[in-house]
Amino acid sequence: MDDSPPPPPPPEDHSPPPQPPSATHTGSPTDFLKGVVGKRVIVRLTSGVDYRGLLSCLDGYMNIALEQTEEHVDGRVTNRYGDAFIRGNNVLYISAAESI
């Protein structure tokens, strides 16, 4: 048996952890959504179809109103709409299509 004392713990580092390289924006999802209203977005549905357009408004259920909307299937434009309303339960994610 070794009666020597245990080694001291490593010094504590109180600096914040480094940000991942892909993290360019901070804030909550609500901040992001407020920041993209009035800007071009990409809305991916659970079916895999993308809608690209100007985000007019959205609500707490993620119901979305888009203007100047294009429907993209497999990367190709399949339809163009003036205005489109997307029910929130179909939304997989919303992405900014331009710098916010």
JSON list of C-alpha atoms in Angstrom, two decimals:
[
{"chain": "A", "resi": 1, "resn": "MET", "atom": "CA", "xyz": [0.00, 0.00, 0.00]},
{"chain": "A", "resi": 2, "resn": "ASP", "atom": "CA", "xyz": [1.17, 3.44, -0.87]},
{"chain": "A", "resi": 3, "resn": "ASP", "atom": "CA", "xyz": [0.62, 6.00, 1.90]},
{"chain": "A", "resi": 4, "resn": "SER", "atom": "CA", "xyz": [1.56, 9.01, -0.26]},
{"chain": "A", "resi": 5, "resn": "PRO", "atom": "CA", "xyz": [-1.07, 11.77, -0.57]},
{"chain": "A", "resi": 6, "resn": "PRO", "atom": "CA", "xyz": [-3.14, 11.92, -3.78]},
{"chain": "A", "resi": 7, "resn": "PRO", "atom": "CA", "xyz": [-1.93, 14.33, -6.46]},
{"chain": "A", "resi": 8, "resn": "PRO", "atom": "CA", "xyz": [-3.42, 17.83, -6.34]},
{"chain": "A", "resi": 9, "resn": "PRO", "atom": "CA", "xyz": [-6.37, 18.52, -8.67]},
{"chain": "A", "resi": 10, "resn": "PRO", "atom": "CA", "xyz": [-5.62, 20.36, -11.90]},
{"chain": "A", "resi": 11, "resn": "PRO", "atom": "CA", "xyz": [-6.04, 24.15, -11.72]},
{"chain": "A", "resi": 12, "resn": "GLU", "atom": "CA", "xyz": [-9.57, 25.28, -12.44]},
{"chain": "A", "resi": 13, "resn": "ASP", "atom": "CA", "xyz": [-10.13, 27.12, -15.68]},
{"chain": "A", "resi": 14, "resn": "HIS", "atom": "CA", "xyz": [-12.96, 29.64, -15.31]},
{"chain": "A", "resi": 15, "resn": "SER", "atom": "CA", "xyz": [-12.83, 30.87, -18.89]},
{"chain": "A", "resi": 16, "resn": "PRO", "atom": "CA", "xyz": [-15.88, 30.10, -21.06]},
{"chain": "A", "resi": 17, "resn": "PRO", "atom": "CA", "xyz": [-15.59, 27.13, -23.40]},
{"chain": "A", "resi": 18, "resn": "PRO", "atom": "CA", "xyz": [-14.55, 28.00, -26.95]},
{"chain": "A", "resi": 19, "resn": "GLN", "atom": "CA", "xyz": [-17.32, 28.48, -29.50]},
{"chain": "A", "resi": 20, "resn": "PRO", "atom": "CA", "xyz": [-17.64, 25.88, -32.24]},
{"chain": "A", "resi": 21, "resn": "PRO", "atom": "CA", "xyz": [-16.32, 27.23, -35.55]},
{"chain": "A", "resi": 22, "resn": "SER", "atom": "CA", "xyz": [-19.77, 27.18, -37.17]},
{"chain": "A", "resi": 23, "resn": "ALA", "atom": "CA", "xyz": [-21.40, 29.29, -34.44]},
{"chain": "A", "resi": 24, "resn": "THR", "atom": "CA", "xyz": [-21.56, 32.81, -35.82]},
{"chain": "A", "resi": 25, "resn": "HIS", "atom": "CA", "xyz": [-24.66, 34.05, -34.01]},
{"chain": "A", "resi": 26, "resn": "THR", "atom": "CA", "xyz": [-25.64, 33.87, -30.40]},
{"chain": "A", "resi": 27, "resn": "GLY", "atom": "CA", "xyz": [-29.04, 34.23, -28.83]},
{"chain": "A", "resi": 28, "resn": "SER", "atom": "CA", "xyz": [-32.24, 32.31, -28.47]},
{"chain": "A", "resi": 29, "resn": "PRO", "atom": "CA", "xyz": [-34.36, 30.82, -31.24]},
{"chain": "A", "resi": 30, "resn": "THR", "atom": "CA", "xyz": [-36.89, 33.57, -30.53]},
{"chain": "A", "resi": 31, "resn": "ASP", "atom": "CA", "xyz": [-34.21, 36.21, -31.17]},
{"chain": "A", "resi": 32, "resn": "PHE", "atom": "CA", "xyz": [-33.33, 34.50, -34.44]},
{"chain": "A", "resi": 33, "resn": "LEU", "atom": "CA", "xyz": [-36.96, 34.39, -35.58]},
{"chain": "A", "resi": 34, "resn": "LYS", "atom": "CA", "xyz": [-37.53, 38.03, -34.68]},
{"chain": "A", "resi": 35, "resn": "GLY", "atom": "CA", "xyz": [-34.39, 38.91, -36.63]},
{"chain": "A", "resi": 36, "resn": "VAL", "atom": "CA", "xyz": [-35.46, 37.19, -39.85]},
{"chain": "A", "resi": 37, "resn": "VAL", "atom": "CA", "xyz": [-38.96, 38.68, -40.11]},
{"chain": "A", "resi": 38, "resn": "GLY", "atom": "CA", "xyz": [-38.93, 40.78, -43.27]},
{"chain": "A", "resi": 39, "resn": "LYS", "atom": "CA", "xyz": [-35.93, 38.88, -44.70]},
{"chain": "A", "resi": 40, "resn": "ARG", "atom": "CA", "xyz": [-35.53, 35.99, -47.12]},
{"chain": "A", "resi": 41, "resn": "VAL", "atom": "CA", "xyz": [-35.72, 32.56, -45.48]},
{"chain": "A", "resi": 42, "resn": "ILE", "atom": "CA", "xyz": [-35.73, 28.90, -46.41]},
{"chain": "A", "resi": 43, "resn": "VAL", "atom": "CA", "xyz": [-38.43, 26.81, -44.76]},
{"chain": "A", "resi": 44, "resn": "ARG", "atom": "CA", "xyz": [-37.86, 23.02, -44.88]},
{"chain": "A", "resi": 45, "resn": "LEU", "atom": "CA", "xyz": [-40.96, 20.90, -44.40]},
{"chain": "A", "resi": 46, "resn": "THR", "atom": "CA", "xyz": [-41.02, 17.44, -42.87]},
{"chain": "A", "resi": 47, "resn": "SER", "atom": "CA", "xyz": [-41.73, 16.12, -46.39]},
{"chain": "A", "resi": 48, "resn": "GLY", "atom": "CA", "xyz": [-38.35, 17.46, -47.59]},
{"chain": "A", "resi": 49, "resn": "VAL", "atom": "CA", "xyz": [-39.85, 20.23, -49.74]},
{"chain": "A", "resi": 50, "resn": "ASP", "atom": "CA", "xyz": [-38.28, 23.70, -49.35]},
{"chain": "A", "resi": 51, "resn": "TYR", "atom": "CA", "xyz": [-40.10, 27.01, -49.57]},
{"chain": "A", "resi": 52, "resn": "ARG", "atom": "CA", "xyz": [-38.02, 30.13, -50.12]},
{"chain": "A", "resi": 53, "resn": "GLY", "atom": "CA", "xyz": [-39.42, 33.58, -49.71]},
{"chain": "A", "resi": 54, "resn": "LEU", "atom": "CA", "xyz": [-39.74, 36.73, -47.68]},
{"chain": "A", "resi": 55, "resn": "LEU", "atom": "CA", "xyz": [-40.87, 35.96, -44.13]},
{"chain": "A", "resi": 56, "resn": "SER", "atom": "CA", "xyz": [-43.92, 38.13, -43.57]},
{"chain": "A", "resi": 57, "resn": "CYS", "atom": "CA", "xyz": [-44.91, 36.84, -40.13]},
{"chain": "A", "resi": 58, "resn": "LEU", "atom": "CA", "xyz": [-45.09, 33.78, -37.91]},
{"chain": "A", "resi": 59, "resn": "ASP", "atom": "CA", "xyz": [-46.72, 32.81, -34.65]},
{"chain": "A", "resi": 60, "resn": "GLY", "atom": "CA", "xyz": [-45.98, 30.65, -31.62]},
{"chain": "A", "resi": 61, "resn": "TYR", "atom": "CA", "xyz": [-47.20, 27.53, -33.43]},
{"chain": "A", "resi": 62, "resn": "MET", "atom": "CA", "xyz": [-44.64, 28.18, -36.20]},
{"chain": "A", "resi": 63, "resn": "ASN", "atom": "CA", "xyz": [-47.41, 28.99, -38.71]},
{"chain": "A", "resi": 64, "resn": "ILE", "atom": "CA", "xyz": [-45.59, 30.97, -41.37]},
{"chain": "A", "resi": 65, "resn": "ALA", "atom": "CA", "xyz": [-46.63, 33.55, -43.95]},
{"chain": "A", "resi": 66, "resn": "LEU", "atom": "CA", "xyz": [-44.22, 34.01, -46.87]},
{"chain": "A", "resi": 67, "resn": "GLU", "atom": "CA", "xyz": [-44.26, 36.49, -49.75]},
{"chain": "A", "resi": 68, "resn": "GLN", "atom": "CA", "xyz": [-42.61, 36.03, -53.17]},
{"chain": "A", "resi": 69, "resn": "THR", "atom": "CA", "xyz": [-42.49, 32.30, -52.47]},
{"chain": "A", "resi": 70, "resn": "GLU", "atom": "CA", "xyz": [-40.76, 29.59, -54.51]},
{"chain": "A", "resi": 71, "resn": "GLU", "atom": "CA", "xyz": [-41.31, 25.89, -53.95]},
{"chain": "A", "resi": 72, "resn": "HIS", "atom": "CA", "xyz": [-38.18, 23.74, -54.35]},
{"chain": "A", "resi": 73, "resn": "VAL", "atom": "CA", "xyz": [-38.25, 19.97, -54.74]},
{"chain": "A", "resi": 74, "resn": "ASP", "atom": "CA", "xyz": [-34.92, 18.14, -55.08]},
{"chain": "A", "resi": 75, "resn": "GLY", "atom": "CA", "xyz": [-33.17, 21.50, -55.52]},
{"chain": "A", "resi": 76, "resn": "ARG", "atom": "CA", "xyz": [-35.32, 22.61, -58.50]},
{"chain": "A", "resi": 77, "resn": "VAL", "atom": "CA", "xyz": [-37.99, 25.31, -58.52]},
{"chain": "A", "resi": 78, "resn": "THR", "atom": "CA", "xyz": [-41.32, 23.57, -59.07]},
{"chain": "A", "resi": 79, "resn": "ASN", "atom": "CA", "xyz": [-43.75, 26.40, -58.36]},
{"chain": "A", "resi": 80, "resn": "ARG", "atom": "CA", "xyz": [-43.93, 30.11, -57.62]},
{"chain": "A", "resi": 81, "resn": "TYR", "atom": "CA", "xyz": [-46.54, 31.73, -55.39]},
{"chain": "A", "resi": 82, "resn": "GLY", "atom": "CA", "xyz": [-47.20, 35.34, -54.53]},
{"chain": "A", "resi": 83, "resn": "ASP", "atom": "CA", "xyz": [-48.10, 34.60, -50.92]},
{"chain": "A", "resi": 84, "resn": "ALA", "atom": "CA", "xyz": [-47.98, 31.28, -49.10]},
{"chain": "A", "resi": 85, "resn": "PHE", "atom": "CA", "xyz": [-49.15, 30.14, -45.69]},
{"chain": "A", "resi": 86, "resn": "ILE", "atom": "CA", "xyz": [-47.44, 27.13, -44.12]},
{"chain": "A", "resi": 87, "resn": "ARG", "atom": "CA", "xyz": [-48.98, 25.34, -41.19]},
{"chain": "A", "resi": 88, "resn": "GLY", "atom": "CA", "xyz": [-46.49, 25.06, -38.34]},
{"chain": "A", "resi": 89, "resn": "ASN", "atom": "CA", "xyz": [-46.77, 21.33, -37.70]},
{"chain": "A", "resi": 90, "resn": "ASN", "atom": "CA", "xyz": [-45.27, 20.72, -41.17]},
{"chain": "A", "resi": 91, "resn": "VAL", "atom": "CA", "xyz": [-42.14, 22.83, -40.51]},
{"chain": "A", "resi": 92, "resn": "LEU", "atom": "CA", "xyz": [-38.87, 21.02, -39.89]},
{"chain": "A", "resi": 93, "resn": "TYR", "atom": "CA", "xyz": [-36.72, 24.16, -39.70]},
{"chain": "A", "resi": 94, "resn": "ILE", "atom": "CA", "xyz": [-36.35, 27.78, -40.81]},
{"chain": "A", "resi": 95, "resn": "SER", "atom": "CA", "xyz": [-33.03, 29.02, -42.11]},
{"chain": "A", "resi": 96, "resn": "ALA", "atom": "CA", "xyz": [-31.91, 32.54, -43.02]},
{"chain": "A", "resi": 97, "resn": "ALA", "atom": "CA", "xyz": [-31.30, 32.82, -46.76]},
{"chain": "A", "resi": 98, "resn": "GLU", "atom": "CA", "xyz": [-29.44, 36.11, -46.32]},
{"chain": "A", "resi": 99, "resn": "SER", "atom": "CA", "xyz": [-27.22, 37.67, -43.70]},
{"chain": "A", "resi": 100, "resn": "ILE", "atom": "CA", "xyz": [-29.10, 38.72, -40.56]}
]
